[in-house]
């Protein structure tokens, strides 16, 4: 097999594994802050129990994110040396600022957030939670800025074949950056709210009716119900932005071959790049024109305008549909659950059973969304600047293949272990309910220790 | 040498990168070392040892991210050359770091019956990561020589670094624990020190013979005179610390932190020697720091942020260490 394909699969595997965990930590940090602030305001220890349950998930996700992120930062050099050689002057400062402004902040205050509740004042513990949550978000900001720059580069010039920044503001706030950032932050919020809803539903099904379960469940369900329509709007705006700056990506997502008006919205098809047509197509007439141009006679770009310079159609078409389909399912489930919690103050068993597997719906939608946007950039690594094929390093195929195989085994085992621990933590929490984990010692409930204890 | 920004910036970043690596090997050194020492500790001791590093390891490992990040952002050409040449050992290091990093978290959260498995993975990951780091250092010192000689030298440095990390781990346990475990850690430290010293002597003897360039940098007059404090002071600190191990722990736990600080000083001295061996190369014999550096304006913008942020990082790192100061107790989330 050719080393480019293998390196791409390896990078794809690593980034897919990595992104699962920041997707959780970005929003979970803010949810933990919410729990903490509710506890501060109400002095209700159930909020603190919810905090302690979910801070463990945060810790584990953070550790998984760190180790897989370290892998990523090495991989730029091991597999893609051409990337930093060509655009290192742009990517370098953005990555450096991510490490400097976000990574250290999170890592240093994580210890206090996890283990410091009885060692520092309540205020400092809250502050540590704020800093960790803020750190994860700032981290996302820089990484999304870099990724968006690779999609829609701006603010640079080429000198001797190497990119040099001329306007840092334009580099960071490049045309697609605000849309991508909002879409990603909302995706993280949805991933976490469904994870919390799903694992709380699991507790509920196991007979847990404790206050901390209800508090987490309501937080998850209501957050999801509020965020999902916002996400649909944000996704639509992101799509319009892509249409403007990366029309060939939109053409592939819609599997539209010819540019023109009255383009149908293809619901199901098997796009075939060899014959340049869709097999088994089911479509809504004028639908794509309506969605993308907000007019039935709107002109939608077609793939035939970009011969040899458009992304692969099949994976884009389907990953986009998986993302949208998952999003619609999330809308239905979260609104039903919100209705029952708000009006009936209960959760029907079938709905709770549906919510348990839906705990991972955020992961599915996020991955599908990332495949859409990242595969959609091909054959470019940096649009118009650097082709993916020109960035790959001179590494032996056997080495890439061997390491890929071991990575895959490792990732599958770790994912199984991770999900196993999530379920274990939920079931343990269900068994303990609101009971104190250390009876006796915890008699003084949530009081803060004296200084120096 | 004229002093202007294009000359100074790569030098400054080489210095910062060196500093990040040094801080990394000292800080992550002790928690990797504790992982290695898992082999000789029982269950309860393992729990205490984990509690001694629990709040810190994330921040410790971040210095590696910073060091690799600085290599990546400040010397992009070198980053590609070094990491493609070290493809397999980097991979082994990453597997080690992944296993260790997650085992640390998993062992505390899985059902108690499965804890043993994650303890073993923690040990394994720590050993793999330490050996891989040492091996890479050895191969790198010789100018990325991946022939038989380079591999043999790499294996020697790998052993030496793992022993040194074990010593750091033992010194940290002496600082953070008391009673039987502390006494045990003193014995661990003694053994690890002997192994480290053997390794260091072997490396010091092998280096100038393996690399004529390094030989020429050290054995000329008057540099030899200026450099002589490095090996002499290191040897003195080694001997002194070895003698100390027969008197520790002392009443009222005096000098509990001394072994750790002494080892950190030895690391710093050894590191200064290595830095002198490399200078001015970032890829030995191939790329100087100026040839490999990013554009001046990119380095300038990174430096602007670094100057502001680095003191803040150091300040809150101290704060975090202070919050979890004192002897390690059971680590709980609530």
XYZ file of C-alpha atoms in Angstrom:
787
model
C 0.000 0.000 0.000
C 1.173 3.496 -0.607
C 2.630 5.387 2.381
C 0.434 8.433 1.751
C -2.773 6.455 2.191
C -1.389 4.654 5.250
C -0.201 7.890 6.815
C -3.596 9.430 6.160
C -5.385 6.488 7.740
C -3.040 6.689 10.707
C -3.569 10.404 11.143
C -7.298 9.952 10.665
C -7.348 7.240 13.330
C -5.331 9.317 15.776
C -7.320 12.504 15.335
C -10.610 10.602 15.488
C -9.544 9.041 18.758
C -8.193 12.319 20.088
C -11.195 14.500 19.242
C -13.569 12.326 21.271
C -12.080 13.568 24.521
C -11.654 17.331 24.022
C -15.226 17.230 22.713
C -16.205 16.102 26.186
C -13.865 18.198 28.312
C -14.573 21.532 26.565
C -18.215 21.615 27.619
C -18.005 19.373 30.693
C -15.771 21.959 32.361
C -18.572 24.500 32.104
C -21.180 22.000 33.302
C -19.015 21.314 36.351
C -18.768 25.039 36.943
C -22.575 25.208 36.735
C -22.874 22.429 39.357
C -20.382 24.244 41.551
C -22.126 27.600 41.241
C -25.492 25.996 42.040
C -23.915 24.445 45.113
C -22.445 27.797 46.143
C -25.836 29.470 45.701
C -28.039 26.817 47.346
C -25.666 24.973 49.687
C -27.487 21.837 48.506
C -24.967 18.995 48.722
C -26.730 17.115 45.875
C -25.126 19.581 43.476
C -21.746 18.751 44.943
C -22.433 15.011 44.581
C -23.233 15.611 40.918
C -19.960 17.533 40.682
C -17.957 14.697 42.250
C -19.522 12.106 39.956
C -18.838 14.082 36.793
C -15.436 15.440 37.740
C -14.211 11.823 37.531
C -15.463 11.615 33.961
C -13.717 14.909 33.308
C -10.432 13.641 34.761
C -10.499 10.459 32.721
C -11.469 12.275 29.512
C -8.783 14.877 30.136
C -6.128 12.196 30.579
C -7.245 10.443 27.389
C -7.202 13.793 25.582
C -3.722 14.672 26.838
C -2.069 11.398 25.884
C -3.689 11.291 22.455
C -2.913 14.996 21.977
C 0.768 14.404 22.733
C 0.626 11.708 20.052
C -0.761 14.240 17.593
C 1.933 16.820 18.254
C 4.644 14.229 17.588
C 2.906 13.015 14.458
C 3.257 16.310 12.668
C 6.969 15.586 12.649
C 7.019 11.818 12.233
C 4.544 11.571 9.367
C 3.966 15.060 7.942
C 7.231 17.019 8.053
C 6.217 18.923 4.904
C 3.430 20.589 6.842
C 5.619 22.508 9.277
C 8.246 23.177 6.607
C 5.716 24.935 4.405
C 3.293 26.589 6.829
C 5.218 26.328 10.114
C 5.503 30.108 10.314
C 1.711 30.296 10.648
C 0.880 27.050 12.418
C 3.763 27.462 14.873
C 2.608 30.561 16.711
C -0.994 29.340 16.858
C 0.071 26.002 18.382
C 2.482 27.773 20.703
C -0.280 30.034 21.986
C -2.505 27.044 22.528
C 0.124 25.431 24.736
C 1.060 28.647 26.519
C -2.346 30.160 27.172
C -4.489 27.093 27.641
C -2.699 23.845 28.197
C -0.622 24.790 31.207
C -3.557 26.557 32.808
C -5.718 23.459 32.596
C -3.015 21.057 33.667
C -1.927 23.095 36.687
C -5.402 23.791 38.046
C -6.835 20.401 37.213
C -5.148 18.982 40.316
C -6.855 21.571 42.523
C -10.167 21.059 40.770
C -10.012 17.263 41.162
C -8.472 16.780 44.564
C -8.398 20.210 46.146
C -11.950 20.650 47.433
C -10.824 20.193 51.028
C -7.417 21.766 50.634
C -8.246 25.211 49.358
C -11.046 27.632 50.134
C -14.356 27.151 48.395
C -13.674 30.291 46.405
C -10.293 29.061 45.129
C -11.827 25.700 44.233
C -14.507 27.496 42.221
C -11.821 29.645 40.628
C -9.842 26.521 39.678
C -12.984 25.152 38.014
C -13.407 28.432 36.112
C -9.781 28.354 34.965
C -9.914 24.747 33.822
C -13.188 25.304 31.942
C -11.803 28.507 30.434
C -8.559 26.747 29.540
C -10.307 24.011 27.575
C -12.273 26.628 25.652
C -9.237 28.802 24.916
C -7.478 25.657 23.758
C -10.347 24.948 21.362
C -10.169 28.542 20.131
C -6.532 28.242 18.983
C -6.882 24.787 17.469
C -10.036 25.778 15.578
C -8.287 28.965 14.400
C -5.469 26.857 12.934
C -7.810 24.298 11.447
C -9.975 27.008 9.901
C -6.899 28.699 8.483
C -6.046 25.412 6.763
C -9.562 25.411 5.280
C -9.756 29.095 4.334
C -6.243 30.561 4.550
C -5.925 34.333 4.876
C -3.498 36.999 6.076
C -0.321 35.474 4.595
C 1.972 35.635 1.608
C 4.273 33.078 0.011
C 7.993 33.815 0.000
C 10.311 31.230 -1.579
C 7.545 28.660 -1.341
C 7.045 29.137 2.401
C 4.023 30.829 3.984
C 4.706 33.992 6.003
C 2.090 35.798 8.065
C 1.442 39.415 7.112
C -1.686 40.035 9.195
C -2.111 37.936 12.317
C -5.632 39.189 12.936
C -6.632 37.938 9.480
C -4.817 34.636 10.103
C -6.650 33.951 13.363
C -10.047 35.348 12.379
C -9.978 33.839 8.906
C -13.276 33.640 6.970
C -14.528 30.295 8.292
C -13.139 30.542 11.821
C -16.103 32.089 13.707
C -18.551 29.626 12.139
C -16.382 26.613 12.815
C -15.711 27.668 16.410
C -19.391 28.190 17.230
C -20.343 24.914 15.523
C -17.650 23.016 17.458
C -18.442 24.573 20.854
C -22.135 23.758 20.381
C -21.194 20.223 19.285
C -19.232 19.852 22.490
C -22.179 21.144 24.519
C -24.478 18.638 22.862
C -22.043 15.755 23.266
C -21.792 16.421 26.978
C -25.486 17.067 27.545
C -26.380 13.772 25.853
C -23.648 11.953 27.747
C -24.977 13.301 31.036
C -28.594 12.592 30.068
C -27.747 9.092 28.901
C -25.725 8.050 31.940
C -28.287 9.661 34.258
C -31.005 7.719 32.437
C -28.969 4.585 33.121
C -28.947 5.493 36.808
C -32.684 6.145 36.625
C -33.320 2.747 35.061
C -31.315 1.178 37.877
C -33.738 2.639 40.370
C -31.734 5.682 41.383
C -34.100 8.498 42.334
C -31.550 10.560 44.256
C -31.446 14.321 44.029
C -28.039 14.365 42.373
C -29.334 12.040 39.633
C -32.338 14.319 38.985
C -30.138 17.398 38.977
C -27.710 15.932 36.460
C -30.523 14.511 34.337
C -32.368 17.836 34.152
C -29.170 19.715 33.413
C -28.341 17.346 30.572
C -31.806 17.209 29.041
C -32.576 20.921 29.209
C -29.141 21.911 27.917
C -29.563 19.544 24.990
C -33.072 20.811 24.250
C -31.876 24.415 24.172
C -28.654 23.820 22.252
C -29.917 21.593 19.451
C -32.056 24.202 17.607
C -29.232 26.738 18.007
C -26.857 24.157 16.535
C -29.137 23.583 13.545
C -29.145 27.337 12.850
C -25.375 27.592 13.365
C -24.820 24.604 11.096
C -26.903 26.239 8.381
C -24.825 29.429 8.625
C -21.611 27.368 8.589
C -22.863 25.670 5.435
C -23.504 29.012 3.723
C -19.987 30.111 4.670
C -18.580 26.912 3.173
C -20.621 27.508 0.022
C -18.960 30.899 -0.314
C -15.370 29.797 0.372
C -15.220 26.072 -0.462
C -17.980 25.474 -3.053
C -16.418 22.188 -4.175
C -16.941 20.832 -0.648
C -20.640 21.729 -0.761
C -20.965 20.153 -4.215
C -19.554 16.903 -2.820
C -21.710 17.028 0.323
C -24.820 17.403 -1.844
C -23.519 14.961 -4.498
C -24.449 17.575 -7.094
C -22.613 17.024 -10.359
C -23.716 19.943 -12.509
C -23.802 23.618 -11.565
C -27.223 25.153 -12.045
C -30.533 26.323 -10.542
C -33.366 24.179 -9.122
C -30.974 21.627 -7.653
C -32.772 18.846 -5.747
C -31.911 17.880 -2.189
C -30.616 14.328 -2.391
C -31.817 12.313 0.584
C -30.403 8.952 -0.422
C -27.960 8.018 -3.182
C -24.844 6.051 -3.912
C -22.639 8.645 -5.642
C -20.265 7.135 -8.209
C -17.230 9.197 -9.148
C -16.324 6.964 -12.103
C -19.566 7.598 -13.956
C -20.213 10.998 -12.331
C -23.762 10.186 -11.324
C -25.850 9.109 -8.334
C -27.322 5.632 -8.176
C -30.613 4.912 -6.377
C -31.217 8.602 -5.859
C -34.137 9.782 -3.736
C -34.412 13.573 -3.803
C -36.654 16.512 -2.968
C -37.016 18.749 -6.045
C -35.371 22.190 -5.658
C -34.453 21.261 -2.074
C -30.710 21.979 -2.227
C -31.303 25.323 -3.938
C -33.778 26.223 -1.243
C -31.502 25.206 1.653
C -28.305 26.738 0.285
C -29.616 29.803 -1.577
C -32.940 30.171 0.228
C -34.618 30.217 -3.214
C -35.866 27.352 -5.404
C -34.060 28.780 -8.442
C -30.779 29.389 -6.576
C -27.631 28.260 -8.376
C -25.748 25.486 -6.571
C -22.171 24.597 -7.577
C -21.569 21.226 -9.216
C -18.610 18.846 -9.053
C -18.007 18.944 -12.815
C -16.686 22.503 -12.408
C -13.767 21.150 -10.339
C -12.295 18.233 -12.271
C -9.491 16.589 -10.288
C -9.749 19.243 -7.588
C -12.707 18.199 -5.490
C -12.891 15.974 -2.426
C -14.070 12.350 -2.622
C -17.852 12.443 -2.966
C -19.060 9.244 -1.331
C -17.579 9.728 2.167
C -18.577 13.400 2.224
C -22.127 12.780 1.104
C -22.658 10.081 3.723
C -20.799 11.549 6.674
C -22.763 14.769 6.215
C -26.027 12.836 6.218
C -25.042 10.873 9.318
C -24.315 14.146 11.107
C -27.608 15.759 10.103
C -29.597 12.593 10.792
C -28.073 12.244 14.248
C -28.827 15.913 14.906
C -32.504 15.448 14.025
C -32.716 12.410 16.286
C -31.132 14.488 19.068
C -33.781 17.152 18.531
C -36.605 14.621 18.843
C -35.193 12.846 21.908
C -34.164 15.925 23.868
C -37.450 17.723 23.276
C -39.483 14.662 24.269
C -37.423 14.207 27.404
C -37.683 17.904 28.234
C -41.458 17.731 27.809
C -41.819 14.808 30.213
C -39.456 16.263 32.788
C -41.093 19.680 32.682
C -44.770 18.708 32.437
C -44.972 15.256 33.970
C -41.957 15.405 36.322
C -41.066 11.887 35.278
C -39.283 9.963 32.594
C -41.094 7.164 30.685
C -39.077 3.965 30.723
C -38.893 3.504 26.913
C -37.572 7.045 26.535
C -34.985 6.448 29.252
C -33.932 3.271 27.464
C -33.529 5.205 24.219
C -31.467 7.867 25.983
C -28.847 5.368 27.178
C -27.370 4.560 23.735
C -27.982 8.201 22.761
C -25.309 9.053 25.328
C -22.839 8.564 22.483
C -24.854 10.416 19.832
C -22.682 13.521 20.276
C -19.566 11.516 19.444
C -21.207 10.125 16.312
C -22.359 13.530 15.078
C -19.042 15.212 15.908
C -16.991 12.558 14.140
C -19.276 12.631 11.110
C -19.062 16.428 11.065
C -15.282 16.379 11.268
C -15.025 13.822 8.475
C -17.243 16.062 6.362
C -15.105 19.122 6.879
C -11.667 17.466 6.902
C -12.114 15.033 4.022
C -13.882 17.930 2.326
C -10.585 19.840 2.247
C -8.865 17.170 0.147
C -6.807 17.000 -1.991
C -5.446 19.993 -0.096
C -3.898 19.986 3.335
C -3.955 23.773 3.316
C -6.434 24.912 0.680
C -4.589 26.238 -2.374
C -1.226 26.230 -0.549
C -0.134 22.682 0.247
C -1.383 19.361 -1.097
C -1.652 16.502 1.383
C 0.536 14.359 -0.882
C 3.359 16.928 -0.680
C 3.492 16.988 3.119
C 4.021 13.296 3.798
C 7.428 12.267 5.142
C 9.990 9.752 3.888
C 8.996 6.977 6.246
C 9.088 3.292 5.316
C 5.670 1.817 4.524
C 6.338 -1.089 6.869
C 6.896 1.339 9.768
C 3.685 3.227 9.116
C 1.739 -0.009 8.723
C 3.165 -1.553 11.893
C 2.552 1.508 14.051
C -0.926 1.969 12.577
C -1.857 -1.594 13.514
C -0.642 -1.160 17.096
C -2.337 2.231 17.452
C -5.624 0.750 16.285
C -5.446 -2.145 18.750
C -4.505 0.256 21.542
C -7.295 2.689 20.714
C -9.962 0.006 20.525
C -8.894 -1.445 23.881
C -8.756 1.987 25.496
C -12.173 2.933 24.141
C -13.662 -0.257 25.539
C -11.999 0.422 28.888
C -13.160 4.050 28.866
C -16.784 3.209 28.109
C -16.646 0.414 30.659
C -15.528 2.865 33.335
C -18.265 5.353 32.399
C -20.902 2.665 32.839
C -19.230 1.477 36.037
C -19.206 5.018 37.456
C -22.876 5.513 36.551
C -23.922 2.211 38.138
C -21.832 2.922 41.217
C -23.425 6.356 41.531
C -26.839 4.713 41.099
C -26.081 2.317 43.953
C -24.718 5.014 46.253
C -27.448 7.544 45.458
C -26.866 10.611 47.570
C -25.040 8.699 50.272
C -21.775 10.111 51.457
C -18.847 8.108 50.157
C -17.006 8.324 53.477
C -19.579 8.091 56.266
C -18.308 9.649 59.433
C -15.556 11.653 57.909
C -18.169 13.333 55.783
C -20.416 14.152 58.763
C -19.441 17.779 58.501
C -20.871 17.328 55.010
C -19.499 19.788 52.548
C -17.835 22.160 54.940
C -14.482 23.500 53.943
C -11.490 22.518 56.028
C -9.545 24.900 58.147
C -6.456 26.273 56.508
C -3.519 23.931 56.610
C -5.524 20.787 57.166
C 28.687 37.325 15.941
C 26.473 40.333 15.436
C 23.641 40.728 17.841
C 20.347 41.318 16.120
C 16.914 39.729 16.281
C 17.451 37.109 13.535
C 20.542 35.940 15.447
C 19.178 36.280 18.947
C 15.702 34.790 18.548
C 16.761 31.247 17.539
C 19.264 31.321 20.391
C 16.609 32.407 22.867
C 14.269 29.672 21.683
C 17.005 27.056 21.858
C 17.490 28.171 25.456
C 13.775 28.038 26.223
C 13.474 24.618 24.644
C 16.420 23.387 26.678
C 14.820 24.787 29.804
C 11.506 23.086 29.013
C 13.267 19.740 28.469
C 15.230 20.104 31.701
C 12.113 20.952 33.710
C 10.351 18.051 32.018
C 12.987 15.458 32.891
C 13.100 16.660 36.490
C 9.337 16.832 37.003
C 8.080 13.974 34.857
C 11.259 12.166 35.846
C 9.971 11.625 39.355
C 6.554 10.393 38.343
C 7.986 8.108 35.662
C 10.379 6.905 38.340
C 7.529 6.154 40.687
C 5.966 4.080 37.921
C 9.225 2.129 37.590
C 9.354 1.598 41.360
C 5.880 0.053 41.232
C 7.764 -3.164 40.491
C 9.103 -3.296 44.044
C 6.173 -1.822 45.989
C 3.153 -3.583 47.485
C -0.493 -2.598 46.977
C -0.825 -0.131 49.823
C 2.523 1.439 48.994
C 1.453 1.832 45.390
C -1.638 3.756 46.491
C 0.450 6.122 48.589
C 2.966 6.585 45.789
C 0.182 7.452 43.360
C -1.213 9.921 45.872
C 2.227 11.535 45.949
C 2.074 12.377 42.244
C -1.674 12.532 41.553
C -2.207 16.279 41.550
C 0.999 16.982 39.623
C 1.524 14.570 36.760
C -0.722 16.372 34.265
C 1.170 19.611 34.696
C 4.498 17.739 34.651
C 3.772 16.108 31.339
C 2.783 19.460 29.885
C 6.451 20.460 29.856
C 7.042 17.729 27.280
C 4.244 19.180 25.186
C 5.922 22.572 25.513
C 9.363 21.206 24.601
C 8.096 19.346 21.535
C 5.864 22.317 20.784
C 8.847 24.685 20.842
C 10.815 22.330 18.617
C 7.812 22.225 16.304
C 7.121 25.952 16.224
C 10.604 27.421 16.519
C 12.639 24.859 14.563
C 10.157 23.279 12.128
C 12.880 21.877 9.843
C 14.628 20.121 12.722
C 11.337 18.780 14.046
C 10.727 16.907 10.801
C 14.296 15.585 10.489
C 14.547 14.407 14.095
C 11.137 12.811 14.336
C 11.232 10.982 11.006
C 14.671 9.586 11.915
C 13.374 8.485 15.310
C 10.075 7.181 13.982
C 9.970 3.879 15.834
C 11.410 5.035 19.194
C 9.015 8.011 19.162
C 6.189 5.585 18.579
C 7.364 3.406 21.463
C 7.589 6.486 23.691
C 4.055 7.499 22.761
C 2.668 4.056 23.495
C 4.424 4.206 26.863
C 3.061 7.650 27.654
C -0.446 6.685 26.570
C -0.457 3.539 28.696
C 0.972 5.307 31.718
C -1.252 8.373 31.425
C -4.498 6.464 31.193
C -3.537 3.704 33.636
C -3.041 6.393 36.227
C -6.645 7.479 35.890
C -8.196 4.091 35.224
C -6.711 2.365 38.253
C -8.606 4.697 40.568
C -11.966 4.291 38.832
C -12.303 0.655 37.781
C -13.909 -1.997 40.001
C -11.334 -3.007 42.612
C -10.751 -6.435 41.035
C -9.328 -4.831 37.925
C -7.000 -2.426 39.697
C -4.051 -4.831 39.556
C -4.189 -4.917 35.797
C -3.951 -1.120 35.558
C -1.139 -1.035 38.132
C 0.844 -3.369 35.903
C 0.056 -1.225 32.862
C 1.192 1.854 34.789
C 4.518 0.163 35.552
C 4.912 -1.072 32.000
C 4.077 2.299 30.466
C 6.521 4.111 32.755
C 9.355 1.707 31.931
C 8.670 1.846 28.197
C 8.480 5.652 28.155
C 11.683 6.047 30.200
C 13.671 3.598 28.091
C 12.409 5.183 24.868
C 13.403 8.655 26.048
C 16.881 7.474 26.969
C 17.297 5.608 23.718
C 16.261 8.655 21.689
C 18.640 10.845 23.661
C 21.502 8.449 22.965
C 20.798 8.220 19.250
C 20.344 11.984 19.067
C 23.630 12.727 20.847
C 25.438 10.776 18.146
C 23.810 12.809 15.386
C 20.837 10.491 14.782
C 23.119 7.551 14.077
C 20.810 4.581 13.640
C 23.533 2.022 12.891
C 24.575 -0.704 15.326
C 26.880 1.607 17.297
C 24.136 4.184 17.670
C 21.675 1.563 18.811
C 24.082 0.128 21.371
C 24.846 3.584 22.708
C 21.110 4.337 22.741
C 20.471 1.217 24.795
C 23.149 2.278 27.281
C 21.636 5.737 27.725
C 18.167 4.190 27.957
C 19.271 2.069 30.917
C 21.019 5.037 32.536
C 18.031 7.363 32.193
C 15.583 4.779 33.530
C 17.853 4.292 36.557
C 18.066 8.064 37.013
C 14.282 8.390 36.843
C 13.936 5.605 39.407
C 16.289 7.585 41.666
C 14.162 10.700 41.188
C 11.046 8.683 41.976
C 12.617 7.299 45.141
C 13.715 10.791 46.198
C 10.166 12.073 45.690
C 8.772 9.202 47.769
C 11.251 10.109 50.548
C 9.921 13.658 50.432
C 6.232 12.810 50.272
C 5.893 9.851 52.615
C 6.835 8.706 56.083
C 7.384 5.540 58.067
C 8.206 2.181 56.524
C 7.688 3.308 52.920
C 10.063 6.228 53.410
C 12.762 3.897 54.761
C 12.215 1.573 51.850
C 12.527 4.486 49.423
C 15.922 5.365 50.891
C 17.120 1.868 49.985
C 15.607 2.187 46.522
C 17.413 5.490 46.102
C 20.765 3.933 47.041
C 20.428 1.131 44.486
C 19.184 3.465 41.776
C 22.034 5.894 42.469
C 24.647 3.214 41.954
C 23.026 2.170 38.686
C 22.707 5.790 37.558
C 26.353 6.494 38.361
C 27.471 3.425 36.436
C 25.378 4.494 33.491
C 26.599 8.069 33.605
C 30.250 7.035 33.696
C 29.693 4.702 30.768
C 27.918 7.441 28.806
C 30.579 10.036 29.616
C 33.329 7.675 28.472
C 31.503 6.569 25.348
C 30.365 9.982 24.130
C 33.678 11.594 23.142
C 34.836 8.357 21.492
C 31.581 7.939 19.624
C 31.604 11.504 18.335
C 34.848 13.223 17.288
C 32.950 16.490 17.126
C 31.994 16.290 20.803
C 35.523 15.150 21.676
C 36.884 18.275 19.979
C 34.475 20.486 21.898
C 35.469 19.182 25.324
C 39.143 18.311 25.169
C 40.695 21.612 24.120
C 42.372 24.232 26.230
C 41.029 26.492 27.805
C 37.441 25.179 27.410
C 38.438 22.092 29.350
C 39.167 24.281 32.334
C 35.879 26.172 32.121
C 33.934 22.948 31.717
C 35.693 21.013 34.455
C 33.269 22.141 37.215
C 30.474 20.224 35.491
C 31.856 16.695 35.934
C 33.636 17.480 39.208
C 30.586 18.997 40.847
C 28.367 16.170 39.565
C 30.711 13.544 40.963
C 30.843 15.353 44.294
C 27.043 15.617 44.529
C 26.698 11.940 43.645
C 29.078 10.834 46.372
C 27.571 13.165 48.909
C 24.031 11.992 48.151
C 25.136 8.362 48.320
C 26.586 8.953 51.778
C 23.399 10.746 52.800
C 21.351 7.647 52.030
C 22.959 6.006 55.060
C 21.659 8.744 57.362
C 18.141 9.202 56.011
C 15.453 9.602 57.175
C 16.558 12.067 59.808
C 14.713 12.996 63.015
C 11.792 15.397 62.486
C 12.041 14.543 58.799
C 14.762 17.113 58.233
C 16.301 17.150 54.754
C 13.499 15.047 53.288
C 13.569 17.181 50.171
C 17.376 17.279 49.939
C 17.830 14.091 47.847
C 15.349 15.350 45.294
C 16.968 18.766 45.022
C 20.431 17.213 44.802
C 19.307 14.946 41.987
C 17.707 17.889 40.212
C 21.045 19.701 40.453
C 22.869 16.680 39.022
C 20.350 16.571 36.169
C 20.892 20.269 35.511
C 24.680 19.819 35.414
C 24.466 16.844 33.079
C 22.064 18.771 30.935
C 24.385 21.757 30.703
C 27.119 19.387 29.517
C 24.818 17.953 26.847
C 23.805 21.432 25.732
C 27.464 22.343 25.313
C 28.047 19.175 23.280
C 25.262 20.093 20.849
C 25.693 23.801 20.475
C 25.201 25.305 17.881
C 23.378 22.362 16.309
C 19.758 21.445 16.795
C 20.239 18.382 14.596
C 23.830 17.341 15.411
C 26.181 17.838 12.456
C 23.299 18.678 10.133
C 21.268 21.749 11.054
C 22.281 24.668 13.249
C 19.642 26.443 15.284
C 19.718 29.323 12.787
C 19.295 27.084 9.748
C 16.307 25.319 11.285
C 14.546 28.339 12.793
C 11.152 29.733 11.806
C 10.798 33.187 10.263
C 11.921 36.002 12.553
C 8.467 37.582 12.721
C 6.888 34.266 13.746
C 9.482 33.758 16.487
C 8.945 37.339 17.646
C 5.220 36.833 18.076
C 5.747 33.588 20.008
C 8.347 35.278 22.206
C 5.975 38.131 23.012
C 3.455 35.639 24.377
C 6.102 33.550 26.115
C 7.548 36.501 28.020
C 4.121 37.299 29.425
C 2.940 33.759 30.041
C 6.024 31.915 31.299
C 6.279 33.765 34.636
C 2.562 33.197 35.170
C 2.970 29.468 34.460
C 5.870 29.209 36.873
C 3.938 31.139 39.506
C 0.825 28.976 39.384
C 2.859 25.799 39.131
C 4.465 26.746 42.440
C 1.036 27.525 43.818
C -0.324 24.116 42.775
C 2.669 22.372 44.365
C 2.138 24.365 47.552
C -1.536 23.441 47.795
C -0.590 19.769 47.713
C 2.499 20.186 49.843
C 3.242 18.006 52.850
C 3.003 14.250 53.115
C 0.831 12.385 50.651
C -2.487 11.232 52.034
C -5.140 9.165 50.354
C -6.203 10.861 47.208
C -9.951 11.258 46.838
C -12.083 13.311 44.547
C -14.405 14.512 47.296
